[in-house]
């Protein structure tokens, strides 16, 4: 459990590290419109439901939703995209303003803002109406305005970030926002961007961009491999082979279905449910142990190809996808089945998702792209970026509507929800503590440090921590891990796991940062952060604190604080145990509690023999190897 908590802290530190990172989003922006209706009867004219509209909401979609997700996750987000001078465009501007996205969109009179309107009854999408003609190209003047906005936004972001090269996200969904002149400009100016992420329905035209990461769906990856070609006769008999007829290369579906398809010929032909291609989407046939792939998904011969799935197929072609796209990282998204990610090391990683209704997944890919981009821009390891991207996508699909993952959602999913008033993370890892303290010191703040088990948080703890905070500007509390507590206090402690103990401490207004340490002594942490004041609980002289020589050698001072009488974790545990014996008062019974059974004294004596005593009302403010003394926290 401690290892899992440490891993969650490590991931949370990456989320912390990308705060304020500059990201420019370019591409096809659209408006998502959701209309929620009730239906309790069919109309007389046709077997169709009669709908009563109850509410309507609008949200940013496409590239605009990617920009919203980047802002919500804590990045500094700028959107450059053509937007129509129409009502839908006005609503899109409002969505961007509410999300805190820097709106650098370019108004295009005479061109409609793309809109996807969904009508729902209950949780079911009944129909979707799309408007905005993808065949309506930008005018020459419109392209010029878009390139000017792109250049200015790049300079603006770089200046705001103190000269740091911004990150670029390109969202090409075939709606006309990225004509040849724009793609050529991006290739020519690739060096102006540190990290480049690409999400495109058709990846063939983008290889010259040399993106850092591409995030194709399974259908998009299949289409790219088919168009990239390769004669089937040139491949070994054991390799997956592609055959692709000449078809229109326009946008294909992103949603995939899984089933079985007719395989073989004549009497060997096996019938089964089939995912049907979308009109205009060519069929891509792959042959390998009965495996057949279409533009809408993978279909498996249940007799011959059992066990072969899209993840296996994607993993086998990651190297080819990297070669064809020129990308350092390829993340093939598999909708409800998660994603397969591969980089230059050739070691693919797999992430998983939980199936949810289709109405809950709209825009989840935008959240995935945003988190993946921010993590890679923050120089996180690829495995970490893949974990956070999948978590961002998964944590947004709890309800109907366009998915947006907030930074708070991601930290909550990691079990690290506590933020301070400036939006900074309260719970930090030992690796990131140095940077956190250094930031405060640069601001001229003094650092107070204390440590302990804090097993059952009570009034004595709270008063102690409030007094400690009064000794400086910043209070850092180090908490013993579960293993450390067991070594110090015995096998029956801690009562509460470290996740609960740290969460309660992080919720206190007097605590600025909480860190977990595995050792029995906080010596390593003291050396790392060099506190101005080190605080211990007790009524003994500061010079008797074991860590005092180290703190003083580092230039700090040691203070000991008193405690609230008759308040201690041991006393609380003893009372609970006493009341839990046979003959004790019923929990929740009416009237005042009756005295515990006299036999409880024998229970208390046994507890004391195990080392659970009442001698120290602040017995959780420790974690050191100090010898027992009056008032010391054990």
XYZ file of C-alpha atoms in Angstrom:
634
model
C 0.000 0.000 0.000
C 2.870 2.339 0.825
C 4.370 1.652 -2.604
C 1.067 2.500 -4.294
C 0.845 5.729 -2.306
C 4.382 6.640 -3.337
C 3.517 5.988 -6.995
C 0.450 8.197 -6.746
C 2.559 10.942 -5.216
C 5.066 10.641 -8.066
C 2.301 11.016 -10.649
C 0.814 13.952 -8.742
C 4.187 15.685 -8.797
C 4.165 15.491 -12.606
C 0.738 17.138 -12.605
C 2.215 19.809 -10.359
C 5.225 20.294 -12.655
C 3.187 21.225 -15.723
C 1.285 24.021 -13.990
C 1.401 27.136 -16.185
C 3.173 25.381 -19.068
C 2.519 27.276 -22.355
C 0.585 25.290 -24.981
C -0.697 26.540 -28.337
C -3.589 24.568 -29.862
C -4.224 24.853 -33.596
C -6.890 23.189 -35.698
C -10.544 22.450 -36.278
C -12.619 24.070 -33.534
C -16.296 23.307 -33.263
C -19.277 23.752 -30.963
C -20.893 20.793 -29.191
C -24.588 21.294 -28.517
C -26.480 18.949 -26.211
C -30.282 18.881 -26.129
C -31.842 16.849 -23.328
C -35.433 15.759 -23.817
C -38.093 13.537 -22.267
C -40.125 11.042 -24.252
C -43.074 8.984 -23.034
C -45.036 8.263 -26.216
C -44.793 7.723 -29.967
C -46.210 10.166 -32.479
C -49.225 9.182 -34.608
C -47.570 10.000 -37.926
C -44.716 7.491 -37.623
C -43.123 5.064 -35.173
C -40.980 7.847 -33.742
C -40.759 9.190 -30.181
C -42.313 12.522 -29.277
C -39.632 14.603 -27.540
C -40.141 17.393 -25.028
C -37.027 19.583 -24.781
C -35.983 20.166 -21.164
C -32.586 21.871 -21.393
C -29.809 22.754 -23.786
C -26.097 23.197 -23.125
C -23.176 24.202 -25.336
C -19.540 23.239 -24.996
C -16.289 23.661 -26.879
C -15.552 20.763 -29.212
C -12.669 19.458 -31.316
C -9.521 21.572 -31.054
C -11.409 23.995 -28.805
C -12.126 21.221 -26.288
C -8.472 20.181 -26.338
C -7.575 23.781 -25.458
C -10.189 23.797 -22.682
C -8.777 20.554 -21.244
C -5.232 21.956 -21.248
C -6.421 25.023 -19.355
C -8.458 22.915 -16.933
C -5.433 20.696 -16.254
C -3.356 23.736 -15.318
C -1.585 24.634 -18.562
C -1.485 28.080 -20.165
C -3.676 27.434 -23.187
C -4.018 29.450 -26.404
C -6.347 28.491 -29.270
C -5.761 29.536 -32.875
C -8.530 28.386 -35.226
C -10.908 29.732 -37.864
C -14.380 30.412 -36.423
C -17.460 31.545 -38.273
C -18.969 34.977 -37.682
C -22.237 33.452 -36.511
C -24.223 32.584 -33.401
C -22.383 29.298 -32.936
C -19.082 31.172 -33.124
C -20.272 33.602 -30.428
C -21.192 30.681 -28.168
C -17.795 29.112 -28.755
C -16.065 32.354 -27.748
C -18.090 32.331 -24.503
C -17.048 28.721 -23.802
C -13.377 29.624 -24.257
C -13.660 32.685 -22.029
C -15.295 30.708 -19.223
C -12.545 28.072 -19.417
C -9.711 30.596 -19.226
C -8.378 29.826 -22.718
C -6.575 32.650 -24.506
C -8.915 33.121 -27.468
C -6.864 33.903 -30.587
C -9.392 32.487 -33.041
C -9.831 34.174 -36.415
C -13.308 35.255 -37.507
C -14.222 34.087 -41.003
C -17.267 35.969 -42.389
C -19.352 33.800 -44.681
C -18.023 30.571 -43.183
C -20.096 28.623 -40.664
C -18.728 27.404 -37.348
C -18.901 23.584 -37.320
C -21.561 22.370 -34.878
C -22.437 18.890 -33.621
C -25.951 18.816 -32.176
C -26.968 15.786 -30.159
C -30.528 15.007 -29.084
C -30.873 12.741 -26.054
C -33.720 11.060 -24.232
C -32.597 9.742 -20.902
C -28.970 8.730 -21.353
C -29.408 7.663 -24.979
C -28.310 9.729 -27.988
C -31.200 9.522 -30.459
C -29.643 11.510 -33.269
C -26.765 13.825 -34.145
C -26.993 16.677 -36.603
C -23.758 18.121 -38.012
C -23.525 21.536 -39.636
C -20.588 23.364 -41.184
C -19.351 22.316 -44.600
C -15.875 20.694 -44.508
C -15.615 21.273 -48.264
C -15.803 25.044 -47.795
C -12.085 26.052 -47.937
C -10.546 29.061 -46.267
C -10.054 32.012 -48.578
C -6.527 33.247 -49.315
C -7.168 36.150 -46.964
C -8.477 33.757 -44.342
C -5.324 31.639 -44.556
C -3.177 34.781 -44.267
C -5.071 35.861 -41.141
C -4.724 32.405 -39.638
C -0.954 32.318 -40.228
C -0.596 35.819 -38.766
C -2.560 34.764 -35.666
C -0.426 31.618 -35.367
C 2.835 33.567 -35.541
C 1.640 36.215 -33.065
C 0.272 33.646 -30.610
C 3.579 31.759 -30.709
C 5.507 34.932 -29.889
C 2.992 35.902 -27.206
C 3.251 32.539 -25.439
C 7.024 32.515 -25.624
C 7.236 36.003 -24.133
C 4.795 35.125 -21.356
C 6.889 32.044 -20.523
C 10.124 34.019 -20.214
C 11.512 32.931 -23.578
C 10.661 29.246 -23.181
C 9.585 27.584 -26.431
C 5.879 26.712 -26.230
C 4.271 23.367 -26.874
C 2.137 22.915 -29.998
C -0.946 20.718 -30.381
C -2.337 20.207 -33.896
C -5.925 18.928 -34.219
C -6.751 18.046 -37.833
C -10.245 16.604 -38.162
C -10.687 17.318 -41.862
C -12.888 20.401 -41.434
C -10.691 22.751 -43.462
C -8.773 24.647 -40.764
C -5.366 23.297 -41.837
C -4.873 23.719 -45.595
C -1.571 23.070 -47.340
C -0.144 26.547 -46.679
C -0.670 26.154 -42.935
C 0.891 22.686 -42.881
C 3.864 23.980 -44.857
C 4.335 26.864 -42.417
C 4.292 24.481 -39.457
C 6.908 22.207 -41.002
C 9.128 25.195 -41.807
C 8.815 26.580 -38.253
C 8.955 23.282 -36.346
C 11.971 24.476 -34.347
C 9.881 27.176 -32.673
C 8.066 24.537 -30.618
C 9.612 22.313 -27.971
C 6.990 19.559 -28.000
C 4.544 18.911 -30.840
C 1.473 16.683 -30.453
C -0.613 15.689 -33.477
C -4.146 14.313 -33.571
C -5.244 13.881 -37.176
C -7.830 11.747 -38.937
C -5.438 11.439 -41.873
C -1.796 11.242 -40.773
C -0.234 10.758 -44.205
C 0.195 14.463 -44.964
C 1.887 15.247 -41.642
C 5.087 13.187 -41.609
C 7.295 16.196 -42.370
C 6.225 17.804 -39.094
C 8.258 15.266 -37.063
C 5.813 15.382 -34.123
C 6.776 14.352 -30.630
C 3.617 12.279 -30.249
C 0.690 11.215 -32.435
C -2.558 9.822 -30.990
C -4.436 7.978 -33.754
C -7.512 5.912 -33.091
C -7.346 2.287 -34.185
C -9.213 3.114 -37.418
C -6.852 6.011 -38.190
C -3.785 3.863 -37.553
C -5.196 1.131 -39.780
C -5.858 3.611 -42.577
C -2.337 5.012 -42.350
C -0.721 1.574 -42.590
C -2.933 0.665 -45.530
C -2.141 3.823 -47.448
C 1.554 3.538 -46.612
C 1.315 0.291 -48.520
C 3.777 -2.502 -48.892
C 3.196 -5.417 -51.197
C 1.755 -8.363 -49.312
C 4.050 -10.635 -51.254
C 7.107 -8.936 -49.739
C 6.148 -9.977 -46.229
C 6.777 -13.226 -44.435
C 3.938 -15.674 -44.022
C 3.773 -14.996 -40.297
C 3.414 -11.201 -40.569
C 0.234 -9.185 -40.619
C -0.485 -8.066 -44.167
C -2.463 -5.149 -45.525
C -4.579 -4.796 -48.626
C -6.361 -1.546 -49.329
C -8.394 -0.598 -52.405
C -8.309 2.882 -53.840
C -10.846 4.854 -51.805
C -11.587 8.371 -50.762
C -9.117 9.355 -48.011
C -11.472 11.789 -46.287
C -12.406 11.542 -42.651
C -13.389 8.123 -41.407
C -14.998 7.064 -38.159
C -13.335 7.312 -34.798
C -15.781 4.958 -33.078
C -15.026 1.262 -33.379
C -17.078 -1.907 -32.937
C -15.965 -5.441 -32.234
C -17.557 -8.669 -33.432
C -17.008 -11.604 -35.779
C -17.087 -11.444 -39.554
C -17.436 -13.847 -42.455
C -14.073 -15.550 -42.881
C -12.996 -18.051 -45.512
C -14.827 -19.174 -48.618
C -17.360 -21.786 -49.598
C -18.251 -24.311 -46.946
C -15.503 -22.929 -44.672
C -17.138 -19.499 -44.544
C -18.014 -18.615 -40.945
C -20.875 -16.179 -40.423
C -21.135 -13.847 -37.457
C -22.032 -10.296 -36.425
C -20.016 -7.732 -38.347
C -19.065 -4.132 -37.706
C -20.264 -2.312 -40.826
C -18.018 0.283 -42.501
C -19.214 3.844 -42.687
C -20.194 4.900 -46.236
C -17.109 6.211 -47.967
C -14.758 4.335 -45.644
C -12.779 1.706 -47.530
C -12.376 -1.764 -46.128
C -8.896 -2.694 -44.961
C -8.354 -6.450 -44.871
C -5.717 -7.944 -42.585
C -5.007 -11.653 -42.644
C -3.358 -13.426 -39.753
C -4.861 -16.433 -38.016
C -8.334 -15.453 -39.137
C -8.008 -11.776 -38.171
C -9.921 -9.276 -40.285
C -9.902 -5.513 -39.742
C -12.375 -3.042 -41.222
C -12.532 0.717 -41.061
C -14.972 0.492 -38.156
C -13.137 -1.990 -36.036
C -11.634 -5.392 -35.675
C -13.584 -8.569 -36.396
C -12.260 -11.890 -35.261
C -13.063 -15.381 -36.493
C -14.181 -16.992 -33.252
C -12.924 -20.409 -34.351
C -9.493 -19.492 -35.709
C -8.579 -16.057 -34.362
C -9.630 -16.396 -30.748
C -7.424 -14.359 -28.452
C -6.230 -11.924 -31.129
C -7.366 -8.407 -30.267
C -6.790 -4.831 -31.335
C -4.231 -4.181 -28.616
C -2.072 -7.087 -29.838
C -2.399 -5.862 -33.400
C -1.530 -2.272 -32.460
C 1.509 -3.387 -30.455
C 2.799 -5.367 -33.436
C 2.692 -2.300 -35.694
C 3.945 0.477 -33.398
C 7.385 0.602 -35.031
C 5.803 0.970 -38.479
C 3.468 3.684 -37.244
C 6.418 5.599 -35.807
C 8.291 5.258 -39.090
C 5.340 6.394 -41.207
C 4.496 9.390 -38.998
C 8.037 10.406 -38.036
C 6.813 10.633 -34.431
C 8.912 9.799 -31.398
C 5.844 8.403 -29.619
C 2.715 6.720 -30.976
C -0.356 6.248 -28.778
C -3.044 4.152 -30.466
C -6.312 4.764 -28.629
C -8.750 1.850 -28.386
C -11.772 3.718 -26.967
C -13.294 1.519 -24.231
C -10.285 -0.808 -24.343
C -7.749 1.851 -23.353
C -4.629 2.547 -25.407
C -1.319 1.087 -26.582
C 1.702 3.404 -26.415
C 5.188 2.928 -27.834
C 8.359 4.997 -28.075
C 11.898 4.679 -29.370
C 12.824 2.012 -26.797
C 10.502 -0.447 -28.511
C 8.776 -1.375 -25.239
C 5.004 -0.876 -25.644
C 2.827 -0.094 -22.656
C -0.869 -0.800 -22.322
C -3.442 1.207 -20.419
C -7.026 0.176 -19.751
C -10.380 1.884 -19.500
C -13.800 1.021 -18.115
C -16.653 0.703 -20.646
C -19.279 3.417 -20.245
C -22.268 4.597 -22.333
C -21.284 6.278 -25.604
C -22.901 9.543 -24.481
C -20.294 9.738 -21.678
C -17.231 9.483 -23.919
C -17.576 12.506 -26.208
C -14.339 14.480 -25.906
C -12.522 11.900 -23.776
C -9.887 11.703 -26.509
C -9.302 15.447 -26.110
C -8.629 14.955 -22.393
C -6.246 12.101 -23.246
C -4.391 14.270 -25.770
C -4.169 17.225 -23.368
C -2.740 15.203 -20.468
C -0.335 13.265 -22.702
C 0.957 16.507 -24.211
C 1.415 18.278 -20.869
C 3.200 15.291 -19.338
C 5.632 14.919 -22.252
C 6.208 18.688 -22.308
C 7.089 18.430 -18.601
C 9.668 15.767 -19.573
C 7.868 12.975 -17.742
C 8.818 9.390 -18.679
C 6.642 7.930 -21.429
C 5.110 5.342 -19.102
C 4.096 8.126 -16.711
C 2.626 10.236 -19.524
C 0.613 7.233 -20.719
C -0.720 6.588 -17.211
C -1.782 10.180 -16.682
C -3.348 10.455 -20.150
C -5.470 7.357 -19.616
C -6.430 8.500 -16.139
C -7.467 11.905 -17.469
C -9.655 10.302 -20.128
C -11.159 7.791 -17.715
C -11.932 10.276 -14.956
C -14.011 12.472 -17.282
C -16.564 9.900 -18.434
C -18.830 9.893 -15.379
C -21.697 11.742 -17.042
C -23.286 12.848 -20.293
C -21.714 15.811 -22.080
C -18.416 16.886 -23.599
C -15.584 15.588 -21.420
C -13.298 18.026 -19.615
C -10.725 16.829 -17.075
C -9.842 19.402 -14.416
C -6.580 19.330 -12.534
C -8.530 18.734 -9.328
C -10.229 15.702 -10.942
C -6.879 14.204 -11.850
C -5.392 14.776 -8.393
C -8.499 13.331 -6.766
C -8.194 10.241 -8.978
C -4.622 9.960 -7.706
C -5.799 10.247 -4.113
C -4.125 13.655 -3.782
C -6.960 16.215 -3.733
C -5.500 18.733 -1.291
C -4.421 22.090 -2.765
C -3.391 25.256 -1.007
C -4.926 28.680 -1.605
C -2.625 29.257 -4.584
C -3.708 25.995 -6.199
C -0.487 24.227 -5.236
C -0.366 20.668 -4.020
C -0.202 20.182 -0.256
C 0.804 16.518 -0.287
C 4.241 16.164 -1.901
C 6.772 13.383 -2.377
C 10.240 13.259 -0.900
C 11.727 13.767 -4.388
C 9.802 16.979 -4.968
C 10.117 18.436 -1.473
C 13.437 20.153 -2.192
C 11.949 22.140 -5.082
C 8.856 23.065 -3.070
C 10.907 24.399 -0.137
C 13.331 26.198 -2.475
C 10.409 28.014 -4.100
C 9.191 29.254 -0.717
C 12.686 30.278 0.350
C 13.106 32.342 -2.830
C 9.983 34.188 -1.720
C 11.657 34.927 1.644
C 9.568 32.530 3.749
C 10.950 30.751 6.825
C 10.425 26.987 7.065
C 9.119 25.138 10.137
C 9.440 21.354 10.133
C 7.937 18.674 12.365
C 7.301 14.960 12.092
C 5.198 12.220 13.634
C 2.809 9.328 13.140
C -0.441 11.322 13.623
C -2.334 8.054 13.748
C -5.646 9.157 15.274
C -5.836 12.907 14.751
C -7.171 14.687 17.842
C -7.336 18.075 19.540
C -3.805 17.778 20.895
C -2.399 17.334 17.408
C -4.310 20.299 16.023
C -3.196 22.667 18.765
C 0.389 21.443 18.463
C 0.424 22.076 14.697
C -1.173 25.501 15.068
C 1.543 26.477 17.553
C 4.222 25.114 15.225
C 2.903 27.150 12.298
C 3.064 30.301 14.423
C 6.852 29.880 14.611
C 7.407 30.607 10.913
C 5.850 31.154 7.497
C 5.692 27.608 6.110
C 4.856 24.425 8.035
C 6.068 21.121 6.576
C 4.784 17.990 8.334
C 6.584 14.670 7.745
C 4.482 11.574 8.428
C 5.845 8.100 9.188
C 4.865 5.438 6.667
C 2.803 2.466 7.841
C 5.916 0.267 8.024
C 7.776 2.864 10.040
C 4.879 3.163 12.497
C 4.769 -0.616 12.961
C 8.468 -0.691 13.732
C 8.143 2.148 16.255
C 4.855 1.272 17.950
C 4.192 -2.412 17.391
C 2.200 -4.643 15.048
C -1.205 -3.231 16.047
C -0.369 0.256 14.770
C -1.130 2.323 12.810
C -4.870 2.299 13.283
C -5.298 4.437 10.151
C -3.319 3.902 6.910
C -0.951 6.585 5.698
C -3.384 7.716 2.962
C -5.983 8.642 5.606
C -3.471 10.196 7.993
C -1.958 12.454 5.326
C -5.361 13.455 3.927
C -6.528 14.698 7.330
C -3.323 16.632 7.943
C -3.469 18.193 4.478
C -6.988 19.422 5.236
C -5.773 21.540 8.178
C -5.352 25.220 7.316
C -2.200 25.505 9.447
C -0.376 22.784 7.420
C 1.272 23.904 4.179
C 2.868 20.668 2.941
C 2.756 17.011 3.988
C 5.385 14.421 3.073
C 5.632 10.702 3.879
C 8.963 9.150 4.900
C 9.869 5.469 5.203
C 12.737 5.699 7.676
C 12.397 5.592 11.454
C 14.137 8.963 11.774
C 13.495 12.200 9.828
C 17.242 12.890 9.576
C 17.400 12.645 5.774
C 14.499 15.078 5.367
C 16.064 17.538 7.817
C 19.280 17.472 5.818
C 17.346 17.976 2.581
C 15.201 20.964 3.557
C 17.401 22.546 6.284
C 14.475 23.906 8.372
C 14.740 27.254 10.092
C 12.817 25.774 13.034
C 12.476 22.098 13.995
C 9.582 21.403 16.368
C 8.960 18.438 18.671
C 6.192 17.774 21.189
C 7.081 17.473 24.868
C 7.952 19.266 28.080
C 11.699 18.590 28.046
C 14.586 20.901 27.030
C 15.208 21.264 23.271
C 18.822 20.104 23.675
C 17.565 16.617 24.578
C 15.909 16.197 21.160
C 18.049 13.641 19.245
C 17.914 15.664 16.031
C 19.001 18.895 17.767
C 22.734 18.702 16.879
C 21.951 18.172 13.203
C 19.414 21.005 13.053
C 21.764 23.409 14.796
C 24.687 22.419 12.581
C 22.499 23.300 9.582
C 21.763 26.741 11.046
C 18.291 26.050 12.463
C 16.813 26.148 15.949
C 14.899 23.478 17.904
C 11.687 24.157 19.810
C 9.614 21.839 22.004
C 5.936 22.507 22.524
C 3.591 21.459 25.291
C 0.469 19.411 24.841
C -3.210 19.456 25.677
C -3.697 17.456 28.918
C -5.550 14.128 28.682
C -5.404 14.099 24.878
C -3.468 11.278 23.243
C -3.841 8.605 20.594
C -3.088 5.858 23.121
C -5.817 7.118 25.454
C -8.323 7.176 22.588
C -7.400 3.654 21.500
C -7.629 2.414 25.105
C -11.111 3.875 25.511
C -12.272 2.306 22.251
C -10.911 -1.085 23.270
C -12.430 -0.826 26.736
C -15.833 0.054 25.368
C -15.574 -2.764 22.861
C -15.388 -5.470 25.541
C -18.366 -7.554 26.601
C -20.540 -5.623 28.996
C -19.640 -2.207 27.604
C -22.418 0.191 26.586
C -24.031 -0.273 23.212
C -22.938 2.176 20.554
C -25.725 4.590 19.819
C -27.848 3.575 22.804
C -29.910 6.289 24.390
C -28.903 7.983 27.626
C -25.455 8.524 29.107
C -22.888 5.746 28.749
C -22.495 3.358 31.651
C -19.047 2.716 33.138
C -17.047 0.001 31.417
C -16.882 -3.477 32.874
C -14.300 -3.788 35.695
C -12.567 -6.468 33.632
C -11.538 -3.663 31.293
C -8.708 -2.864 33.707
C -7.130 -6.188 32.855
C -7.444 -5.276 29.141
C -5.702 -1.972 29.781
C -2.944 -3.722 31.698
C -2.434 -6.076 28.759
C -2.315 -3.151 26.348
C 0.276 -1.401 28.493
C 2.338 -4.578 28.516
C 2.342 -4.404 24.703
C 3.701 -0.855 24.869
C 0.419 1.065 24.558
C 0.562 3.544 27.431
C -1.175 6.630 28.637
C 1.998 8.416 29.632
C 2.191 10.754 26.649
C -0.825 12.810 25.576
C 0.966 13.763 22.329
C 2.280 10.295 21.574
C 2.003 10.649 17.800
C 4.361 13.613 17.260
C 7.434 11.488 16.751
C 9.003 9.082 14.347
C 12.487 9.594 15.754
C 14.709 7.179 17.629
C 14.788 9.246 20.822
C 14.940 7.417 24.172
C 11.712 7.479 26.212
C 11.271 10.557 28.362
C 8.435 12.364 30.069
C 6.191 14.055 27.537
C 8.078 12.781 24.515
C 6.118 11.637 21.480
C 7.006 7.952 21.005
